[in-house]
Coordinates of C-alpha atoms in Angstrom, one line a residue:
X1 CA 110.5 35.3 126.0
X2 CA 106.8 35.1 124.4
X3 CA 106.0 31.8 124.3
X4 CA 103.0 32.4 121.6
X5 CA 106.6 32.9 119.1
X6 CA 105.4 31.5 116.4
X7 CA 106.0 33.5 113.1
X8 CA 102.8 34.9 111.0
X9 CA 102.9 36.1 107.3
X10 CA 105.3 39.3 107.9
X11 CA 108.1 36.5 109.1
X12 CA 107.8 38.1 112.5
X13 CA 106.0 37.1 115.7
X14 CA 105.0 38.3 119.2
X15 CA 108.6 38.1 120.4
X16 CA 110.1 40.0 117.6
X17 CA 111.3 43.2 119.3
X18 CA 111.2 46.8 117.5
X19 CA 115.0 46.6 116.4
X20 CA 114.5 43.3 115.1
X21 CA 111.4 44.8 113.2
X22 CA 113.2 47.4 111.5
X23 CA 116.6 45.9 110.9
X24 CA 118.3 47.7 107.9
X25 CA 115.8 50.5 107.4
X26 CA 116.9 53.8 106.8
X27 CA 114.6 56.3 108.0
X28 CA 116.5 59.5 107.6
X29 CA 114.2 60.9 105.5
X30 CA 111.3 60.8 107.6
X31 CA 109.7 62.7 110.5
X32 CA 107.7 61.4 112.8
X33 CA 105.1 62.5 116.0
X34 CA 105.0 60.2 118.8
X35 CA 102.3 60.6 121.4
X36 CA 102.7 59.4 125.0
X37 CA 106.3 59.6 124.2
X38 CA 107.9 59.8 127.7
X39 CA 107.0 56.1 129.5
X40 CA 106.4 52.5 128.3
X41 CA 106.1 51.7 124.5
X42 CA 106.1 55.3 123.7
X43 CA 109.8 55.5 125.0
X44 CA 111.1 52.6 123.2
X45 CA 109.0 53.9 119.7
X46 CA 110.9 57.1 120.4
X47 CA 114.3 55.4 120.6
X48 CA 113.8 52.6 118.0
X49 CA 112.6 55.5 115.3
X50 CA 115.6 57.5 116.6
X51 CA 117.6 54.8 115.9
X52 CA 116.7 54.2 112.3
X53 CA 117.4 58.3 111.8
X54 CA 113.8 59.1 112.2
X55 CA 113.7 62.8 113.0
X56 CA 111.6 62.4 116.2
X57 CA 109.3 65.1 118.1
X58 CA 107.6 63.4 121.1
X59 CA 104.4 65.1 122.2
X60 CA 104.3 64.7 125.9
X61 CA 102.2 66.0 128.8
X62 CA 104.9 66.1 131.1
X63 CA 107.8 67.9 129.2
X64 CA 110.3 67.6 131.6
X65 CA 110.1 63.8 131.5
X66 CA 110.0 63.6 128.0
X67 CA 113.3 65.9 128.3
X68 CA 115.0 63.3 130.2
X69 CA 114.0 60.7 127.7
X70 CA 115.9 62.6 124.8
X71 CA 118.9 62.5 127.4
X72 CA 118.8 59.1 127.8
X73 CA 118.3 58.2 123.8
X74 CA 120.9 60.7 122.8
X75 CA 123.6 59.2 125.4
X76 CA 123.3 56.0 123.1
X77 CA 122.5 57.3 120.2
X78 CA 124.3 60.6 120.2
X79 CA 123.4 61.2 116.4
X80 CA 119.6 60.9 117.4
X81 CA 117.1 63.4 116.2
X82 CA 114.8 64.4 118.9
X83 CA 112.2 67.2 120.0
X84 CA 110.2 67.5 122.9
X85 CA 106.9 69.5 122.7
X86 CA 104.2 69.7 125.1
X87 CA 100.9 68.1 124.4
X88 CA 98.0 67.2 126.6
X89 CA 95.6 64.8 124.6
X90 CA 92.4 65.4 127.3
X91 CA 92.7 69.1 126.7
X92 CA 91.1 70.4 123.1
X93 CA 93.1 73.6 123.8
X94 CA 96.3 71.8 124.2
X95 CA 96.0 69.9 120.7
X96 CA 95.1 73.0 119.0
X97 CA 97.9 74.7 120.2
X98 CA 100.5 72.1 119.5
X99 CA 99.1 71.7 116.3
X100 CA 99.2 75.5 115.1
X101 CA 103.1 75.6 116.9
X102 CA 104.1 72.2 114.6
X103 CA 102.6 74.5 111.6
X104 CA 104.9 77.2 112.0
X105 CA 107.8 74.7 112.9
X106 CA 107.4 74.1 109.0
X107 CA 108.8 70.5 109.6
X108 CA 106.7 68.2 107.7
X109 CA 105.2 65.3 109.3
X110 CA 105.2 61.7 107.2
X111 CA 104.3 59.7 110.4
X112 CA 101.8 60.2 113.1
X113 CA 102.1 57.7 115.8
X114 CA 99.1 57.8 117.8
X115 CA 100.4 55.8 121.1
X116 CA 99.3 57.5 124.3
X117 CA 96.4 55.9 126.8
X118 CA 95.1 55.8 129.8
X119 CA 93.0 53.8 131.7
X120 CA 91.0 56.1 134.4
X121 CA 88.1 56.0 136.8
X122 CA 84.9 57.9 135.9
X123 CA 86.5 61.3 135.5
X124 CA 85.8 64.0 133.1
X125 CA 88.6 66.0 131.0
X126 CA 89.0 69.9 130.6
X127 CA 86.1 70.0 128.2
X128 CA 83.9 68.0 129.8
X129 CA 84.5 64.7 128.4
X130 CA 84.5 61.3 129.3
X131 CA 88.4 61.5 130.4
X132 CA 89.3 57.8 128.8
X133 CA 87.3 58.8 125.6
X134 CA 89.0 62.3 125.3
X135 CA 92.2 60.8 126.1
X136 CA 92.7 57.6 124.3
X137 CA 90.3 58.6 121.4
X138 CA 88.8 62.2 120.6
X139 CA 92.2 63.8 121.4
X140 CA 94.1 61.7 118.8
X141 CA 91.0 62.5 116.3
X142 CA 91.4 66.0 116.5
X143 CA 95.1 65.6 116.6
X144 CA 95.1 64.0 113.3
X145 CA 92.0 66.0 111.6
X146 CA 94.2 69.3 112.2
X147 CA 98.0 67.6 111.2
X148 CA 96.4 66.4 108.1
X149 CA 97.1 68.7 105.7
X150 CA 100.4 69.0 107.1
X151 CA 100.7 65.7 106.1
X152 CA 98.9 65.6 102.9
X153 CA 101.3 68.3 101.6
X154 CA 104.8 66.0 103.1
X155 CA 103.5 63.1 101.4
X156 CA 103.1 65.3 97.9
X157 CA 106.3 67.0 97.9
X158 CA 108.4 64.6 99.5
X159 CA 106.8 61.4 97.3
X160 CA 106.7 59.3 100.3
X161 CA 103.9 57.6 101.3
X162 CA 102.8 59.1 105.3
X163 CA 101.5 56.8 107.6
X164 CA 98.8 57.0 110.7
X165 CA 99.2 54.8 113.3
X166 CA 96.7 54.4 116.0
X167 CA 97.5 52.4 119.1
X168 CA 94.5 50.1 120.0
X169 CA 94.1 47.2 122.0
X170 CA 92.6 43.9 122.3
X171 CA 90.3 45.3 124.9
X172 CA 88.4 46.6 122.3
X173 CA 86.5 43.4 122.3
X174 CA 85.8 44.1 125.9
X175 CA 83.5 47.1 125.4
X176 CA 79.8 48.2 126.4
X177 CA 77.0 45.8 124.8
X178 CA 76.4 48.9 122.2
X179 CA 80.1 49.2 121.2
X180 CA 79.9 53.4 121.5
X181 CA 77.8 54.6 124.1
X182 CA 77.1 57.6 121.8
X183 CA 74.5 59.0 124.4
X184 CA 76.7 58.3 127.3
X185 CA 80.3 59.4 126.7
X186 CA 80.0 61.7 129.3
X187 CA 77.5 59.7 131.9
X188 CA 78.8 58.1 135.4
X189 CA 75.8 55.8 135.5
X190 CA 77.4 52.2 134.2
X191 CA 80.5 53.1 133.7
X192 CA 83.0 50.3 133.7
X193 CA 86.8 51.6 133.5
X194 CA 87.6 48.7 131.6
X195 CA 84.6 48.9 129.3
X196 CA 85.2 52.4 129.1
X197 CA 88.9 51.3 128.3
X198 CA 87.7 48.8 125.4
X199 CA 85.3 51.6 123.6
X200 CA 87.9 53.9 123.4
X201 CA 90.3 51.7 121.6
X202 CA 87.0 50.0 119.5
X203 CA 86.9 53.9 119.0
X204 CA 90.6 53.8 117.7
X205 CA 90.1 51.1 114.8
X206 CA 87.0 52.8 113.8
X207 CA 89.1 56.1 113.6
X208 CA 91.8 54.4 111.3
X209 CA 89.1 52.3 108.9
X210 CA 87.2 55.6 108.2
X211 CA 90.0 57.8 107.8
X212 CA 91.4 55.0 105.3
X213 CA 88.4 55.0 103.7
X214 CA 88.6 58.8 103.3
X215 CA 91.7 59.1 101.9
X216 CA 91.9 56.6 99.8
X217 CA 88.5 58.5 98.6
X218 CA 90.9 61.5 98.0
X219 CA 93.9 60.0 96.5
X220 CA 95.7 61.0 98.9
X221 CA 99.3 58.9 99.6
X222 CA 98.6 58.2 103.6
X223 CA 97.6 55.3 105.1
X224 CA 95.9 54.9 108.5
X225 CA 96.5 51.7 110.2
X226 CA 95.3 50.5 114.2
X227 CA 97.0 47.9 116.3
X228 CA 97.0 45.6 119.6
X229 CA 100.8 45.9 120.9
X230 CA 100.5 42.8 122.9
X231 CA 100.0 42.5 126.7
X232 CA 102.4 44.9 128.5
X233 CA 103.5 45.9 132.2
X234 CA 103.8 49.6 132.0
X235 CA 102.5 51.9 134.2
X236 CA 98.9 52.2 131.9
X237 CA 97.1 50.5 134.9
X238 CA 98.1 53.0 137.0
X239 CA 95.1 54.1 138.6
X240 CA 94.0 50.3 139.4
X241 CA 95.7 48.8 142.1
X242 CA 94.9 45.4 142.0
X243 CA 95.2 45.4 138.2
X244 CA 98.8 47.0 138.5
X245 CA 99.4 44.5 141.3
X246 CA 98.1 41.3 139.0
X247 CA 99.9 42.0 136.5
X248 CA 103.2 42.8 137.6
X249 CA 102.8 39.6 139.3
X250 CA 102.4 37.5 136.1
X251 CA 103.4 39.9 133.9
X252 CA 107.3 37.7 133.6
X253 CA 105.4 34.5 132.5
X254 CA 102.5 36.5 130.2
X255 CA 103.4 39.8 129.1
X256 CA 105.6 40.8 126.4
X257 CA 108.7 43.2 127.3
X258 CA 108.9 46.8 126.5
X259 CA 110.8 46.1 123.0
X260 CA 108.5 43.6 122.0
X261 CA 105.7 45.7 122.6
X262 CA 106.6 48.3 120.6
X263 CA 107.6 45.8 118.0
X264 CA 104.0 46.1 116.1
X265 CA 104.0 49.7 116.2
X266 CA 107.2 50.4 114.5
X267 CA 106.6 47.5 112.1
X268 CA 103.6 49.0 111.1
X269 CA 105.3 52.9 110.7
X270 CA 108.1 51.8 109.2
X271 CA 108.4 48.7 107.3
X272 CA 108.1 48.3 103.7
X273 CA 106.1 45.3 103.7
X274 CA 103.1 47.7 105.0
X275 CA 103.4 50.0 102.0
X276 CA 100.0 50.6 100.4
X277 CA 98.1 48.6 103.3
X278 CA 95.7 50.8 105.2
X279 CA 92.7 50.0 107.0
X280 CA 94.3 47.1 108.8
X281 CA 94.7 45.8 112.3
X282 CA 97.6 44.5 113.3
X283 CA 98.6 42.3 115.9
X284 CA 102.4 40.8 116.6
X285 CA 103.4 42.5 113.6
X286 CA 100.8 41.0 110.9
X287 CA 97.6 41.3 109.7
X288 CA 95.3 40.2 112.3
X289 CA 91.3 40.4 112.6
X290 CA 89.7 43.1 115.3
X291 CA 86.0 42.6 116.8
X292 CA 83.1 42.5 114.3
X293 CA 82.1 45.7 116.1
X294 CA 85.7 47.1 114.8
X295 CA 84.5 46.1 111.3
X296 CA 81.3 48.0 111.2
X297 CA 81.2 50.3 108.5
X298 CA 78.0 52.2 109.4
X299 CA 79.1 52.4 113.3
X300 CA 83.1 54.3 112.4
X301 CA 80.7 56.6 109.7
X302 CA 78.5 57.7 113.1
X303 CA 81.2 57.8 114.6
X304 CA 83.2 59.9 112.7
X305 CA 80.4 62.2 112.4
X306 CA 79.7 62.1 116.3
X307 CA 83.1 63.1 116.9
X308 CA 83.3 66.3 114.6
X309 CA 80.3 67.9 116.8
X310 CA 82.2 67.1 119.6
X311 CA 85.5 68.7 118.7
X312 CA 83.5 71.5 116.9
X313 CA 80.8 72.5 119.3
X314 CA 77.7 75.1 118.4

């Protein structure tokens, strides 16, 4: 048990779990895209929407785990809705072709759960991009920038509002002195996994507050939203040893569980008490405050900018 419990605003805290978030909604009517679907929180987002009748389509890298995660759901849950498509977020090619194969699914698409992450030493992706800032960031922009009117037109004819959730951290207070190394993305020199880690998730709340901004701009009946799902032992820290190692050590006395820490996530995508709120950060399933840095208006303008010439190079 968390022992941080107590309860914020929402009535929930950082031991709520997902089920306990959603109690009594009916999501039948919705569809949802879960990233990073197949391990950790993504796994018990999958099964927690699932359970509320969310018609589910993980987006996984590994397709044949994320096939024995349906499995698994649909042995206790045998009325789940759940499809498996392949999707690698550090590969622009990838994301452009799940994207045109959702299209001509013709399902519509009200959430967007942006949940997969990595933390990595200094390595570069298929296109030649920082591989944290590809994975955990630029991927899930250009993920969203081409689903959008996919979801523009759900939310129109369907009269529900959609909803974009991106899956920060509290790391991104631990990020390079200039917040965005816009001139270094791609640079060895300095990197810092775990600074690396903390722009790419600063990079996340930026996404979220600008594309709020935007759409609210437009009218449009989506919100974006970020959030920090708590401190969790999955297998993110994969790569470093003596991180994995620390934290599976005190992980039972620190850490929240698995259905905890998808808790925030599914509050956020589901929950009528975040209807009309975009822009936000969430944290333990309420309103919380990110970094200054994460507030910056001028910075998630650059870098909205920044990131179309990256996905859209001359």
């Amino acid at each position: 048990m968390w022992f941080f419990g107590s309860k914020g605003p929402s009535g929930f805290s950082s031991s709520s779990t997902a089920e306990e978030v959603t109690q009594g909604i009916d999501g039948s009517a919705l569809t949802a895209i879960v990233t990073g679907a197949s391990s950790g929180i993504g796994v018990e987002t999958t099964r927690v929407l699932a359970l509320r009748g969310v018609l589910v389509v993980m987006a996984v890298r590994n397709v044949d785990a994320g096939r024995n995660v349906k499995e698994a759901i649909l042995k206790e849950i045998p009325g789940a809705k759940i499809d498996v498509m392949e999707l690698d977020l550090s590969s622009m090619a990838s994301i452009r072709k799940f994207a045109s194969q959702y299209q001509s699914s013709n399902l519509p698409l009200n959430l967007l759960i942006n949940n997969a992450g990595v933390v990595t030493p200094f390595m570069l992706s298929h296109d030649g991009i920082g591989l944290q800032f590809a994975t955990n960031y630029l991927g899930p922009f250009l993920l969203t920038d081409l689903l959008s009117e996919t979801m523009k037109k759900t939310a129109r004819e369907s009269n529900i509002e959609g909803r974009i959730v991106n899956v920060s951290s509290i790391g991104h207070r631990f990020t390079y002195s200039e917040g965005i190394r816009f001139n270094k993305i791609n640079d060895e020199s300095g990197y810092s996994s775990w600074y690396a880690y903390g722009q790419s998730k600063l990079a996340t709340i930026l996404h979220a507050k600008e594309l709020s901004r935007r759409l609210k701009e437009d009218g449009v009946e989506i919100t974006a939203n970020s959030l920090h799902p708590g401190g969790i032992p999955t297998n993110i820290v994969r790569h470093d040893r003596f991180m994995n190692g620390f934290l599976h050590l005190i992980g039972k006395y620190f850490l929240k569980s698995i259905p905890q820490g998808a808790a925030t996530t599914c509050y956020v995508a589901l929950h009528p008490q975040v209807k009309g709120v975009s822009g936000e950060f969430f944290m333990d399933s309420n309103i919380s405050n990110p970094s200054s840095m994460a507030n910056d208006v001028d910075l998630a303008k650059k870098l909205w900018d920044f990131s179309f010439t990256l996905i859209n190079p001359k």
